C-alpha positions as a printed Julia matrix, in Angstrom:
375×3 Matrix{Float64}:
 130.5    48.36  73.33
 129.78   46.91  69.77
 127.58   44.14  68.32
 129.3    41.23  68.78
 128.82   38.6   65.31
 128.27   34.95  65.72
 128.13   32.88  62.11
 126.73   29.27  62.41
 129.98   28.82  60.02
 132.57   28.35  59.07
 131.99   25.33  57.45
 134.94   23.14  55.97
 137.31   25.32  56.34
 140.1    21.83  55.73
 139.23   18.41  55.01
 137.5    16.55  52.4
 133.56   17.3   51.75
 131.32   14.56  51.41
 127.65   15.52  50.07
 126.38   13.54  53.34
 128.43   16.38  55.82
 126.85   19.0   53.27
 123.43   17.8   53.13
 123.96   16.82  57.28
 124.61   21.2   57.56
 122.82   22.8   55.05
 119.52   20.7   54.77
 118.88   21.13  58.66
 114.81   20.29  57.44
 115.39   17.55  55.7
 119.05   15.96  56.51
 118.2    11.96  55.43
 118.54   10.13  52.12
 121.1    11.9   49.73
 121.57   15.47  48.4
 122.44   16.92  45.24
 124.8    18.43  43.57
 122.26   21.5   42.35
 120.75   21.5   45.33
 123.3    22.91  47.4
 124.1    25.8   44.66
 123.82   29.35  46.09
 120.53   30.16  46.95
 119.92   34.1   45.48
 116.11   34.52  46.04
 115.48   37.25  48.51
 111.83   35.73  48.74
 113.64   31.68  50.03
 113.21   31.92  53.6
 115.01   29.23  53.72
 117.15   27.83  51.51
 119.13   24.95  51.84
 122.74   26.85  50.7
 122.11   30.23  51.7
 123.1    33.81  49.87
 125.77   35.04  52.0
 129.17   36.92  51.59
 130.24   34.47  52.79
 129.73   31.58  50.06
 130.07   34.28  47.19
 132.04   31.43  46.06
 129.92   29.13  46.16
 128.78   29.2   42.12
 125.19   29.91  41.72
 124.28   28.17  38.64
 126.26   25.85  36.35
 130.56   24.64  37.41
 129.81   23.96  40.44
 132.73   22.1   42.94
 132.87   21.13  45.58
 135.99   23.3   46.95
 133.43   25.59  47.28
 131.67   24.64  49.42
 134.93   25.29  51.84
 134.46   27.68  54.46
 130.64   28.31  53.75
 128.73   29.83  56.43
 124.82   28.66  56.93
 123.22   31.58  60.18
 125.07   34.91  60.45
 123.27   36.78  64.11
 123.96   40.24  65.75
 123.87   40.06  68.98
 123.79   43.62  71.16
 125.3    42.78  74.89
 122.68   42.97  77.84
 124.78   46.16  79.17
 124.92   48.21  76.68
 121.69   51.02  75.72
 121.97   52.79  72.19
 120.01   56.13  71.36
 118.26   56.04  68.19
 120.21   51.84  66.56
 120.42   52.44  63.03
 120.07   48.42  62.3
 121.35   48.44  59.25
 124.79   50.52  59.79
 125.83   47.5   62.12
 128.33   45.03  61.52
 126.35   42.76  58.72
 128.9    42.66  56.26
 126.64   42.46  53.46
 124.41   39.85  54.0
 120.81   42.84  55.92
 119.66   42.24  52.12
 120.61   39.05  51.18
 118.31   35.27  52.5
 120.29   33.71  54.5
 118.81   33.6   57.6
 119.79   36.05  60.04
 118.77   37.54  63.43
 119.25   40.7   65.5
 119.74   40.45  69.11
 118.37   43.17  70.87
 119.74   42.37  75.3
 120.14   46.21  76.01
 118.21   49.42  75.78
 117.65   51.42  72.3
 116.08   54.15  73.06
 114.94   57.63  71.64
 114.66   61.42  72.99
 112.62   62.9   70.17
 109.91   62.02  69.24
 110.81   62.34  65.62
 113.42   59.66  65.28
 111.93   56.03  66.55
 114.56   54.26  69.06
 115.57   51.45  66.96
 115.11   51.93  62.91
 115.55   49.66  59.93
 115.85   51.61  56.23
 117.57   48.97  54.27
 116.4    46.03  52.81
 116.13   42.68  54.51
 115.47   39.57  54.11
 114.95   36.27  56.52
 115.22   38.47  59.21
 114.27   38.19  63.02
 114.5    40.54  65.77
 114.39   38.22  69.07
 113.9    41.33  71.8
 114.9    40.0   75.23
 115.58   43.9   76.28
 114.04   47.25  75.29
 113.44   49.55  72.69
 111.53   52.65  73.56
 110.54   55.34  72.0
 110.19   58.57  73.02
 107.66   60.7   74.75
 106.5    64.4   74.22
 106.88   67.01  76.32
 104.82   68.28  78.04
 102.27   71.09  76.5
 103.93   74.81  77.33
 100.96   75.86  74.46
  98.01   74.94  73.39
  95.31   73.41  72.91
  96.95   70.25  71.27
  99.45   68.35  72.99
 102.26   66.94  70.94
 102.94   63.06  69.76
 104.49   60.69  70.88
 107.35   58.71  69.17
 107.93   56.05  67.67
 109.57   52.96  69.36
 111.0    50.04  65.96
 110.83   51.56  62.59
 111.15   48.59  59.83
 110.98   50.7   56.8
 113.24   48.89  53.66
 111.32   46.85  53.17
 112.15   42.9   52.3
 111.16   39.19  52.99
 110.49   37.31  55.4
 111.23   40.42  58.64
 109.53   39.34  62.15
 109.74   39.82  65.44
 110.18   37.97  68.28
 109.63   38.48  71.92
 110.55   37.49  75.15
 108.73   37.57  78.15
 111.86   40.17  79.34
 111.43   42.16  76.35
 109.4    45.65  75.54
 108.43   47.19  72.76
 106.79   50.72  74.25
 106.08   53.7   71.88
 106.22   57.46  74.05
 103.0    58.06  75.09
 101.53   61.39  73.43
 101.33   65.14  75.3
  97.98   66.18  77.92
  95.52   69.02  75.81
  96.61   72.64  77.32
  93.92   73.47  80.23
  91.81   76.13  78.75
  91.95   79.78  80.38
  90.17   80.4   83.05
  86.12   82.23  82.55
  86.05   86.36  82.91
  84.94   87.05  86.97
  81.59   89.38  87.13
  81.05   92.72  85.29
  80.35   95.75  86.91
  79.02   98.47  87.31
  80.62  101.79  86.91
  79.1   105.09  86.57
  79.58  108.67  84.72
  76.67  111.92  85.46
  74.79  112.64  82.98
  73.34  116.83  83.57
  70.19  118.93  82.82
  69.3   121.94  83.02
  65.17  123.15  84.82
  64.38  126.7   84.45
  62.59  127.37  87.58
  59.96  130.61  87.89
  58.7   133.11  90.35
  59.13  131.31  93.63
  59.52  128.02  92.45
  62.68  125.98  91.67
  62.66  123.87  88.72
  61.37  119.84  89.2
  64.27  118.28  87.5
  62.06  114.81  86.98
  60.43  116.71  84.14
  64.18  115.49  82.74
  62.71  112.49  82.29
  63.6   109.29  85.08
  66.66  109.84  87.71
  67.82  113.02  87.42
  68.04  114.51  90.79
  68.22  118.24  91.09
  72.71  118.88  93.07
  72.54  122.52  92.44
  71.18  125.59  91.29
  67.95  127.68  93.05
  70.27  129.53  95.36
  68.44  132.26  94.86
  64.71  132.11  93.24
  64.25  135.52  93.79
  60.4   137.39  93.78
  57.63  138.51  91.16
  56.05  141.93  90.02
  52.85  143.02  89.31
  51.27  145.58  88.37
  47.92  147.19  89.43
  45.17  145.23  89.71
  42.85  147.14  88.24
  45.32  147.24  84.19
  46.25  143.6   84.81
  49.56  143.36  83.37
  50.95  139.75  84.48
  54.15  139.65  86.91
  57.76  139.64  86.71
  60.45  137.47  87.39
  63.26  140.4   89.25
  65.92  136.98  89.34
  65.71  134.21  88.53
  67.84  130.95  88.31
  68.08  127.08  86.75
  68.57  124.19  88.5
  70.48  122.13  87.33
  69.95  118.76  87.45
  72.15  115.3   86.89
  70.89  111.39  86.82
  74.01  107.92  86.72
  74.67  106.83  83.41
  75.08  103.29  84.28
  78.72  102.08  82.24
  79.16   97.94  82.4
  83.11   96.38  83.32
  84.15   93.54  82.3
  85.42   91.79  85.22
  88.68   89.99  85.7
  90.27   88.36  82.94
  90.68   84.89  83.19
  94.25   82.6   84.67
  95.57   80.31  82.02
  95.12   77.56  81.91
  98.15   75.14  83.05
 100.43   73.13  80.65
  99.45   69.47  79.59
 101.43   66.54  81.21
 104.57   65.0   79.23
 104.12   61.43  77.59
 106.27   58.45  78.81
 108.99   57.77  77.31
 112.51   56.21  77.62
 113.48   60.52  77.93
 110.61   59.78  80.9
 110.65   56.69  82.77
 109.92   57.15  85.32
 107.88   60.98  87.63
 104.54   62.51  86.8
 102.39   63.1   83.77
 100.51   64.8   85.28
  98.98   67.81  83.98
  99.79   71.03  85.81
  97.08   73.7   87.43
  95.87   76.95  85.84
  96.44   79.9   86.68
  94.04   82.58  89.6
  92.36   84.56  88.26
  92.68   88.88  87.68
  90.97   90.92  89.97
  87.96   94.0   89.04
  89.87   96.3   87.73
  87.8    98.87  89.36
  85.49  102.35  88.52
  88.86  104.42  87.39
  87.81  106.44  85.26
  84.13  107.34  86.84
  82.68  108.85  89.07
  82.12  106.24  91.58
  80.85  102.46  91.38
  77.4   100.48  91.61
  78.48   97.81  92.27
  82.3    95.68  92.07
  83.36   92.95  89.85
  84.08   90.32  90.19
  87.65   88.89  90.22
  88.46   86.0   87.06
  88.02   82.28  87.67
  91.18   80.0   87.63
  92.55   78.78  84.65
  92.14   74.71  83.8
  94.19   72.24  84.85
  95.94   70.72  82.19
  95.42   66.87  81.54
  97.6    64.56  82.35
 100.38   62.62  79.7
 100.06   59.39  78.18
 102.1    56.47  79.56
 103.26   54.01  77.57
 101.92   53.71  74.08
  98.74   55.55  75.4
  97.26   58.79  74.81
  97.39   62.64  76.5
  94.34   63.02  77.95
  91.82   65.46  76.69
  90.94   68.57  78.28
  87.89   71.33  77.7
  90.22   73.52  75.93
  88.83   73.17  71.63
  91.63   71.02  71.35
  93.3    66.93  71.82
  95.72   65.05  73.86
  98.21   64.08  71.9
  98.71   60.82  70.03
 101.15   58.18  70.91
 104.12   56.49  69.27
 103.65   53.2   67.05
 105.22   50.0   68.72
 106.06   49.51  65.66
 105.78   50.92  62.8
 104.18   50.6   60.3
 102.18   47.53  61.31
 101.67   44.44  59.53
 104.86   43.12  60.59
 104.91   38.65  62.42
 105.44   39.67  65.93
 106.28   35.75  67.2
 107.01   34.88  71.52
 105.68   36.31  74.15
 102.63   38.86  73.25
 101.0    40.67  75.69
 101.15   44.38  77.43
 103.77   44.0   78.87
 105.46   43.5   77.44
 104.28   45.47  73.33
 102.4    49.08  74.37
 101.24   50.86  71.42
 100.17   49.71  67.4
 101.96   47.15  65.15
């Protein structure tokens, strides 16, 4: 349904117009005594928060300085109000695009009654925005203004920020927000930080062989330990052979008829990385208009990969370990709250603002039930 318009007026649509009647109609803060014609000039000062006869499109016939006549007061108004029906939902409500009849930037005292729901499905857009000049405007909230919650953090590590609820950036004077008991202005929650990758499994040890040879002598096989610690004989010396000597009376030494070498080897250990750690879990999504119920918990991490084995090596000394499970993602933020952090290198997302920028006057029932987020 369209927003409804109500006005205090139009007044003096017919009949006589007396000064006392004009006083009672327009000078509400002091309805006694006389009222002068100068007080009934149309006040166009945008910074005047309580004009007697306000500037309004409906009052454009009323003089602002000279040539004032009582006939100009006919069909004039004092206040201007817009109301959102209680059953309506408006996504990304553009406040200044509503049926203000050119009065938004004028100094007539105005009220915007938000009785339904304003929401956003994008963290880059506020649930309700006022981006044009406004003077003497009260935004009275009986219903809901809900910012968008951040989506889950599927890539990391930082969680996305939540969206703003109410944005007022057009400038002006005397802009106020009034919260009723049932009213709620909630910023969207930030997303949780992505979980860190699980740590790598314990390294394994594989080996190849280093080979060498040791010469054998007369009647013996060469000693592989002569090559260093860890060498062992694995082949050779199958036929050591014999020796022949010259006569003892003319020693001429011994000759090896057949000589073979000792074939030696030792293990050459190689460290091989353990299984890769599992992927961290997604950070939870933030609470918002787009996600008003349901779990905001982060997802559990994936299991790690097993040790890849010693393929390409001769053998295994110690088997490596399986990678550790990835870290669970942090929970997203509730309304107006930051997303949680993990041990990863980033941060959880920040919440949006309940009202941005800060500094506007907020009246009425202001507590943790009616407003969540900065303002």
